[in-house]
Amino acid sequence: MDSKSALYQYPAEFPEQIQMLEKLDLLFPDIVHVQDLTTQKIIYINDRFTELLGYSKQDLADRGGNLHAILLSESLFNQRAARIEELITRQKQFVEYETLLLHKNQTERLFRTRVAVFRSDAEGNPLETISVSQDITESHLNYTKLLQQQEMHRITEQAFHFGSWEKNLTTGELICSDGLYEVMGHTRETFRKDCADYTSFFTFLDHRDDELVVRTVQEAIDTRQAFRLEHRVMTQEGQEKVLMVVGRPVVNEKGKVTHLVGSIADITLLRQYESALRQKIEELQRSNGELEQFAYAASHDLQEPLRKISAFISRLKQRLGTQEDEEVENYMRRTLQAIDRMRSLIDALLILSRVTRQGKSREIVPLNPIVEEILEDFDAQIAEKGAIIEWDELPEIYGVPVQMRQLFSNLIGNSLKFTDTMRPPIIRIAAQSLSLTQVRQKGLSTARKWVEITLQDNGIGFDPEYKERIFQVFQRLNGRSEFEGTGIGLALCKKIVEHEGGIILADSKPGEGARFTFCLPSAS
């Protein structure tokens, strides 16, 4: 060893061994070293030692050729010595072990080492061992991460009641995750016993769904498209479950579908909740229908007694003739006024009950002509109060024309009614299309496009705490002596808007006017 480059070169008198070491260096990117069993010194080590662990051969020489003095703790060195002892005494071809080695930068690297006898004496007694050490740090880290991911996947499957599967179309083999067994209502053992391949998987299906599953899967294979389906299975205890299956075909480099992969989720409870909710909705609709029918019938039936009372008062006036009695006149006048109010209430109730009761067909409704007609109806009131009405170009919506007229007539009429005597009324109507994000935020159906319409006035306003109460039937925030009305107008507006699937909101402060915002389906 005259120079550093000559350090730990195998002795030249053994050309056969030198040739073997050269081949190992050529074939494997691993650390190769030869150890003298008598002196326990390293007599050969390749350049991978420096490349993988950062030490130079001079570092090894400085420690007297004792590799363990650099790389191994005493306990690890003793473990290695025990494995080499096992190699020699049991005459094994090789021994293998994994150990952490200390890099020169003080980080630990994991190596897998195989040790074999390299050279023996004439009697066959081992003189030297050869070790090949492979750096498996990265692969071990990747394996550890894989195990962690698998554990996370298992926990997720368990928490959300789903499982994963893979079907080999060539062999029919079906590979399942642990979550799938739980979803199917079987243990791993019973499922594997009864479901060795995809064909036997059908023994778990409700036979009513066999054709659906076969057809859907075959279509996915033929079209190379993902698929989704629901089917029923029977658990080990005989319980029926509803499962949602999502899968997709895997295509090889030749364009052939070789596998199907996917997941399966237990949606039994979801379907049960949906069924219960659907039943409750049907019961509520039936109850509402009966209530509306009662309101309609009751309102209709009340018309006749009112007509009779009104007729009796008229006859009474005729009988009295010229006989003047101020008290009687006052009673009759007040009775007729009460009859008129009652008739207005009944008419309003009839209109309210007809919103959902009558099967009027929806159509495209231009809102501009409707607003123009309503303003003509209110022209005397507008002129009397000097009201200013401003509106943008309003859109076309999809609804029932007569109900749209009732909606805008009530809202505009309210703004003209509840005015501030200290200033002329100003009513502003604006409209805008809603984005998909806005539709979702407002809880509207994303299957339709929507417009938002705002009606703002500068009237007397109301306390914000009443912004929901004002939409209730017969709710009045002001006395009848101040403002006429039935207390049904805004309830009718709410019912019309909600009948179209929309929403209506009110916002106000006393003395600052009121703003009504409502959403209707767009005709676009």
XYZ file of C-alpha atoms in Angstrom:
524
model
C 0.000 0.000 0.000
C 2.366 2.683 -1.270
C -0.352 5.251 -2.052
C -3.912 6.069 -1.153
C -5.108 4.723 -4.520
C -3.630 1.354 -3.626
C -5.399 1.165 -0.276
C -7.411 -1.987 0.214
C -6.667 -3.536 -3.179
C -6.952 -7.300 -3.071
C -3.540 -9.117 -2.959
C -2.220 -9.760 -6.479
C -1.262 -13.373 -5.710
C -4.902 -14.366 -5.903
C -5.897 -13.536 -9.514
C -9.048 -15.673 -9.435
C -10.457 -13.719 -6.512
C -9.425 -10.411 -8.120
C -11.338 -11.351 -11.270
C -14.438 -12.151 -9.212
C -14.274 -8.811 -7.406
C -13.963 -6.974 -10.714
C -17.124 -8.693 -11.955
C -18.997 -7.790 -8.768
C -17.934 -4.176 -9.159
C -19.186 -4.220 -12.716
C -22.539 -5.840 -11.951
C -23.641 -4.328 -8.613
C -23.750 -0.680 -7.467
C -23.183 -1.820 -3.887
C -20.434 -1.757 -1.290
C -18.241 -4.864 -1.585
C -15.605 -5.667 1.003
C -13.477 -8.648 1.993
C -12.582 -9.338 5.626
C -9.722 -11.430 6.986
C -11.270 -13.738 9.583
C -8.008 -14.109 11.485
C -7.240 -10.404 11.982
C -10.836 -9.183 11.549
C -9.348 -6.469 9.295
C -10.724 -5.294 5.972
C -8.338 -6.325 3.212
C -10.457 -5.093 0.286
C -13.200 -2.515 -0.192
C -14.472 -0.925 -3.399
C -15.070 2.724 -4.259
C -18.815 2.475 -3.509
C -17.798 2.703 0.147
C -16.865 6.337 -0.426
C -19.755 7.082 -2.770
C -22.472 5.724 -0.467
C -21.106 6.495 3.003
C -18.818 9.476 2.455
C -15.698 7.944 4.040
C -12.416 7.644 2.177
C -10.321 4.507 2.254
C -7.764 6.541 4.180
C -10.415 7.090 6.901
C -10.626 3.304 7.157
C -6.844 2.918 7.188
C -6.553 5.513 9.948
C -8.700 3.226 12.116
C -6.561 0.206 11.445
C -8.932 -1.320 8.903
C -11.623 -1.846 11.528
C -14.827 -1.104 9.636
C -16.972 -1.372 12.738
C -14.942 1.426 14.359
C -16.372 3.761 11.730
C -19.800 2.374 10.922
C -21.138 0.157 13.679
C -21.959 0.475 17.327
C -20.656 -2.308 19.536
C -24.051 -4.020 19.691
C -24.453 -3.972 15.904
C -20.894 -5.234 15.480
C -21.658 -8.138 17.822
C -24.826 -8.950 15.844
C -22.775 -9.035 12.649
C -20.145 -11.222 14.274
C -22.874 -13.651 15.380
C -24.201 -13.928 11.818
C -20.715 -14.614 10.452
C -20.230 -17.253 13.141
C -23.507 -18.801 12.006
C -22.234 -18.741 8.404
C -19.068 -20.643 9.309
C -20.302 -23.108 11.903
C -23.447 -24.115 10.027
C -21.691 -24.016 6.670
C -24.382 -21.917 5.068
C -24.024 -20.565 1.553
C -24.637 -17.047 2.851
C -26.253 -15.084 5.652
C -28.248 -11.891 5.329
C -29.054 -9.087 7.730
C -30.129 -5.447 7.749
C -28.360 -2.789 9.738
C -28.105 0.968 10.123
C -24.730 2.410 9.102
C -23.521 5.864 10.039
C -22.730 8.157 7.099
C -19.810 10.544 7.468
C -22.341 13.414 7.646
C -23.772 11.712 10.783
C -27.006 10.551 9.134
C -28.040 6.919 9.328
C -28.428 4.792 6.203
C -30.120 1.404 6.115
C -28.210 -1.386 4.348
C -29.076 -4.973 3.513
C -25.887 -7.089 3.632
C -25.181 -10.596 2.383
C -22.055 -12.366 3.617
C -20.431 -15.503 2.135
C -17.105 -17.324 2.486
C -14.691 -15.875 -0.084
C -11.523 -17.941 0.366
C -10.625 -21.048 2.386
C -7.391 -22.923 3.106
C -6.493 -26.370 1.745
C -8.458 -28.085 4.529
C -11.581 -26.008 3.712
C -11.306 -23.742 6.700
C -12.690 -20.250 5.877
C -10.008 -17.563 5.729
C -11.969 -14.621 4.350
C -15.558 -13.480 3.941
C -17.010 -11.276 1.237
C -19.871 -8.888 1.984
C -22.167 -7.099 -0.464
C -24.084 -4.230 1.160
C -27.041 -2.625 -0.648
C -28.334 0.817 0.395
C -32.080 0.293 0.935
C -32.751 3.542 2.795
C -35.006 5.064 0.130
C -36.882 1.870 -0.635
C -37.438 1.313 3.100
C -38.765 4.859 3.498
C -41.056 4.333 0.513
C -42.220 1.029 1.962
C -42.896 2.688 5.323
C -44.872 5.448 3.599
C -46.805 2.827 1.665
C -47.704 1.038 4.903
C -48.798 4.342 6.437
C -50.927 5.140 3.391
C -52.471 1.689 3.495
C -53.284 2.152 7.170
C -54.795 5.587 6.486
C -56.791 4.085 3.624
C -58.004 1.300 5.917
C -59.055 3.807 8.594
C -60.811 5.968 5.979
C -62.639 2.958 4.566
C -63.746 1.973 8.045
C -64.890 5.496 8.921
C -66.842 6.127 5.712
C -68.086 2.570 5.111
C -66.525 1.861 1.735
C -64.079 -0.625 0.248
C -61.843 -0.991 -2.813
C -61.636 -3.763 -5.383
C -59.722 -4.805 -8.485
C -60.799 -7.405 -11.004
C -58.366 -9.155 -13.371
C -60.333 -9.706 -16.579
C -57.912 -12.382 -17.787
C -57.878 -14.619 -14.715
C -61.151 -13.514 -13.106
C -59.255 -12.887 -9.851
C -60.914 -10.376 -7.531
C -58.659 -8.436 -5.131
C -60.449 -6.664 -2.274
C -59.494 -4.273 0.516
C -60.401 -4.977 4.134
C -63.118 -2.318 3.959
C -64.948 -4.231 1.242
C -65.499 -7.254 3.481
C -67.124 -5.067 6.119
C -69.269 -3.281 3.534
C -70.425 -6.629 2.151
C -71.281 -7.818 5.655
C -68.847 -10.748 5.611
C -65.563 -11.648 7.260
C -62.440 -11.962 5.123
C -62.489 -15.743 5.612
C -66.113 -16.326 4.557
C -65.873 -13.893 1.680
C -62.661 -15.469 0.362
C -64.100 -18.938 0.770
C -67.260 -18.156 -1.182
C -65.824 -15.558 -3.567
C -62.574 -16.848 -5.018
C -63.175 -14.999 -8.285
C -65.467 -12.416 -9.838
C -67.968 -14.970 -11.091
C -68.717 -16.290 -7.618
C -69.137 -12.692 -6.449
C -72.650 -12.846 -7.896
C -73.664 -15.320 -5.191
C -73.715 -12.339 -2.811
C -75.944 -10.207 -5.047
C -79.669 -9.889 -4.823
C -80.624 -11.812 -7.963
C -82.922 -8.979 -9.028
C -79.765 -6.952 -9.744
C -77.725 -9.605 -11.601
C -78.666 -8.400 -15.070
C -78.067 -4.732 -14.176
C -74.566 -5.430 -12.836
C -73.528 -7.608 -15.791
C -74.868 -5.122 -18.354
C -73.302 -2.064 -16.692
C -69.874 -3.683 -16.282
C -69.865 -4.970 -19.860
C -70.800 -1.519 -21.194
C -67.890 -0.020 -19.238
C -65.490 -2.548 -20.785
C -66.859 -2.006 -24.309
C -66.851 1.803 -24.116
C -63.772 2.128 -21.850
C -65.788 4.521 -19.712
C -66.188 4.764 -15.945
C -69.415 3.407 -14.488
C -71.636 3.870 -11.450
C -74.456 1.669 -10.241
C -76.430 0.621 -7.192
C -77.165 -2.964 -6.270
C -78.340 -4.970 -3.287
C -76.469 -7.711 -1.427
C -77.252 -10.123 1.370
C -74.945 -10.076 4.397
C -73.794 -13.144 6.311
C -76.676 -12.553 8.747
C -79.209 -12.354 5.909
C -79.598 -8.567 6.058
C -80.170 -6.671 2.799
C -77.784 -3.810 2.054
C -77.778 -1.214 -0.725
C -74.324 -0.568 -2.195
C -73.014 2.112 -4.545
C -70.323 0.812 -6.912
C -68.013 3.124 -8.858
C -65.422 1.681 -11.225
C -63.352 2.245 -14.340
C -61.527 0.045 -16.863
C -57.709 -0.122 -16.982
C -56.270 -0.241 -20.507
C -52.792 -1.611 -21.327
C -50.339 -0.221 -23.880
C -52.052 -2.227 -26.634
C -55.407 -0.621 -25.905
C -56.876 -3.735 -24.336
C -58.919 -3.559 -21.134
C -57.100 -5.817 -18.671
C -58.537 -4.824 -15.304
C -61.440 -3.093 -13.633
C -60.767 -1.053 -10.495
C -63.131 0.799 -8.234
C -64.743 1.286 -4.868
C -67.939 0.174 -3.197
C -69.827 2.116 -0.519
C -72.612 1.170 1.857
C -75.483 3.604 1.189
C -78.156 1.582 2.970
C -78.765 4.215 5.651
C -78.735 6.995 3.062
C -81.432 5.274 1.028
C -83.433 4.575 4.196
C -83.198 8.256 5.177
C -84.212 9.285 1.661
C -87.188 6.948 1.758
C -88.261 8.258 5.173
C -87.797 11.855 4.010
C -89.759 11.188 0.828
C -92.565 9.692 2.916
C -92.587 12.723 5.228
C -92.656 15.081 2.236
C -95.571 13.166 0.738
C -97.405 13.321 4.077
C -96.694 17.055 4.340
C -97.837 17.657 0.770
C -100.986 15.666 1.436
C -101.602 17.615 4.634
C -100.948 20.938 2.888
C -103.231 19.899 0.062
C -106.001 19.067 2.502
C -105.426 22.359 4.332
C -105.513 24.338 1.093
C -108.636 22.502 0.006
C -110.241 23.293 3.357
C -109.219 26.964 3.097
C -110.619 27.129 -0.420
C -113.870 25.413 0.540
C -114.262 27.443 3.715
C -113.555 30.718 1.916
C -115.925 29.813 -0.873
C -118.670 28.744 1.536
C -118.356 31.986 3.536
C -119.257 34.044 0.473
C -122.914 33.017 0.605
C -123.568 34.082 4.256
C -121.925 37.439 3.492
C -124.154 37.960 0.485
C -127.214 37.199 2.633
C -126.121 39.589 5.405
C -125.472 42.291 2.820
C -128.876 41.654 1.244
C -130.628 41.802 4.642
C -128.965 45.157 5.422
C -130.079 46.524 2.045
C -133.669 45.382 2.672
C -133.575 46.867 6.155
C -132.541 50.226 4.688
C -135.420 50.029 2.232
C -137.907 49.202 5.030
C -136.720 52.125 7.097
C -137.248 54.358 4.105
C -137.228 57.996 5.083
C -137.224 57.289 8.794
C -133.983 58.729 9.993
C -132.235 57.155 12.937
C -128.578 58.138 13.178
C -127.700 55.255 15.471
C -129.300 52.684 13.151
C -127.631 54.304 10.132
C -124.263 54.089 11.890
C -124.769 50.398 12.702
C -125.742 49.585 9.142
C -122.795 51.542 7.703
C -120.334 49.811 10.016
C -121.892 46.430 9.242
C -121.493 46.996 5.493
C -117.873 48.087 6.003
C -117.214 44.918 8.010
C -118.831 42.876 5.231
C -116.552 44.531 2.642
C -113.469 43.790 4.756
C -114.602 40.209 5.262
C -115.221 39.831 1.523
C -111.709 41.188 0.799
C -110.215 38.700 3.257
C -112.117 35.808 1.713
C -111.089 36.850 -1.800
C -107.463 37.068 -0.668
C -107.659 33.624 0.953
C -109.103 32.179 -2.239
C -106.267 33.670 -4.268
C -103.722 32.324 -1.763
C -105.166 28.806 -1.890
C -105.185 28.831 -5.699
C -101.403 29.388 -6.020
C -100.574 25.680 -5.672
C -104.083 24.261 -5.991
C -104.706 25.157 -9.606
C -102.582 23.323 -12.146
C -101.737 26.347 -14.290
C -99.024 25.680 -16.852
C -95.790 27.619 -16.676
C -94.495 29.578 -19.623
C -91.997 32.256 -20.577
C -93.150 35.494 -18.931
C -91.695 38.893 -19.990
C -91.698 41.066 -16.858
C -91.533 44.513 -18.512
C -95.119 44.418 -19.895
C -96.403 43.156 -16.533
C -94.816 46.067 -14.633
C -96.150 48.550 -17.215
C -99.704 47.203 -16.822
C -99.481 47.368 -13.014
C -98.269 50.981 -13.121
C -101.261 51.853 -15.326
C -103.533 50.321 -12.675
C -101.874 52.487 -10.008
C -101.654 55.662 -12.148
C -104.118 57.628 -9.996
C -102.289 56.734 -6.778
C -98.916 57.484 -8.400
C -100.139 60.887 -9.589
C -101.721 61.694 -6.231
C -98.511 60.990 -4.300
C -96.093 62.240 -6.969
C -94.354 58.869 -6.941
C -91.302 58.169 -9.102
C -90.961 54.605 -10.426
C -87.662 53.531 -11.978
C -86.806 50.112 -13.353
C -84.146 48.447 -15.451
C -84.843 46.336 -18.483
C -86.335 43.351 -16.699
C -85.672 39.778 -17.878
C -87.988 37.047 -19.026
C -88.716 34.446 -16.376
C -90.353 31.037 -16.380
C -93.582 30.942 -14.406
C -97.344 31.521 -14.338
C -98.236 34.957 -15.839
C -101.212 35.713 -13.571
C -99.159 34.867 -10.479
C -96.278 37.080 -11.627
C -98.790 39.908 -11.969
C -100.075 39.257 -8.433
C -96.499 39.201 -7.123
C -95.434 42.540 -8.612
C -98.817 44.165 -7.956
C -98.632 43.368 -4.243
C -95.017 44.529 -3.881
C -95.500 47.783 -5.833
C -98.836 48.375 -4.081
C -97.125 47.972 -0.695
C -94.466 50.521 -1.607
C -97.151 53.007 -2.719
C -99.177 52.361 0.439
C -96.487 52.639 3.132
C -95.037 56.005 2.067
C -93.458 58.769 4.109
C -95.628 61.901 3.916
C -92.518 64.093 4.206
C -91.060 63.028 0.828
C -92.316 61.826 -2.547
C -92.194 58.042 -2.971
C -89.354 56.590 -5.055
C -89.520 52.949 -6.104
C -86.575 51.318 -7.848
C -86.770 47.847 -9.499
C -83.533 46.131 -10.606
C -82.606 42.659 -11.830
C -79.466 40.577 -12.310
C -78.586 37.039 -13.381
C -77.089 34.820 -10.677
C -73.814 32.938 -11.127
C -73.576 29.249 -10.259
C -71.700 30.154 -7.066
C -74.449 32.592 -6.036
C -77.117 29.985 -6.812
C -75.384 27.495 -4.511
C -74.913 30.083 -1.763
C -78.629 30.870 -1.807
C -79.589 27.186 -1.701
C -81.352 27.238 -5.079
C -81.491 24.362 -7.553
C -78.357 24.224 -9.709
C -80.351 22.502 -12.456
C -81.848 25.875 -13.450
C -80.665 29.409 -14.170
C -81.934 32.149 -11.884
C -82.513 35.903 -11.833
C -82.563 38.047 -8.714
C -85.002 40.963 -8.643
C -84.827 43.758 -6.083
C -87.589 46.254 -5.294
C -86.391 49.169 -3.135
C -88.511 52.055 -1.820
C -87.994 55.059 0.464
C -91.139 54.566 2.539
C -91.673 54.294 6.279
C -89.796 50.974 6.523
C -90.112 48.567 9.437
C -88.090 47.124 12.283
C -85.667 44.373 11.059
C -86.994 41.980 13.714
C -90.217 41.700 11.675
C -88.497 40.769 8.374
C -89.838 37.185 8.567
C -93.115 37.878 10.336
C -94.369 40.175 7.540
C -94.624 37.158 5.199
C -97.067 35.358 7.513
C -100.815 35.329 6.819
C -102.843 38.085 8.565
C -99.720 39.725 10.000
C -99.929 43.529 10.104
C -97.250 45.863 11.416
C -99.552 48.914 11.233
C -103.105 49.534 12.378
C -106.075 49.320 9.987
C -106.911 52.944 10.722
C -103.552 54.037 9.287
C -103.257 51.715 6.280
C -105.889 49.553 4.649
C -105.206 45.932 3.762
C -105.923 42.297 4.529
C -102.511 41.193 5.829
C -102.302 38.528 3.137
C -100.462 40.325 0.305
C -96.885 39.500 1.309
C -97.863 35.949 2.320
C -99.177 35.560 -1.237
C -95.879 36.925 -2.633
C -93.896 34.408 -0.591
C -96.108 31.527 -1.683
C -95.835 32.473 -5.372
C -92.036 32.760 -5.266
C -91.559 29.536 -3.292
C -93.983 27.720 -5.605
C -91.438 28.435 -8.378
C -88.612 27.068 -6.201
C -87.281 30.548 -5.393
C -86.757 32.585 -2.241
C -87.919 36.033 -1.111
C -86.306 38.168 1.597
C -87.104 41.535 3.155
C -84.725 44.073 4.640
C -85.546 47.409 6.244
C -85.058 49.950 9.003
C -87.691 52.337 10.354
C -87.771 55.526 8.269
C -85.289 54.196 5.688
C -87.593 52.376 3.300
C -87.835 48.668 2.557
C -86.057 46.341 0.139
C -87.563 43.102 -1.143
C -85.261 40.653 -2.928
C -86.592 37.556 -4.653
C -85.247 34.920 -7.033
C -87.174 33.450 -9.965
C -86.261 30.865 -12.625
C -84.775 32.465 -15.727
C -86.376 31.745 -19.091
C -82.930 31.556 -20.739
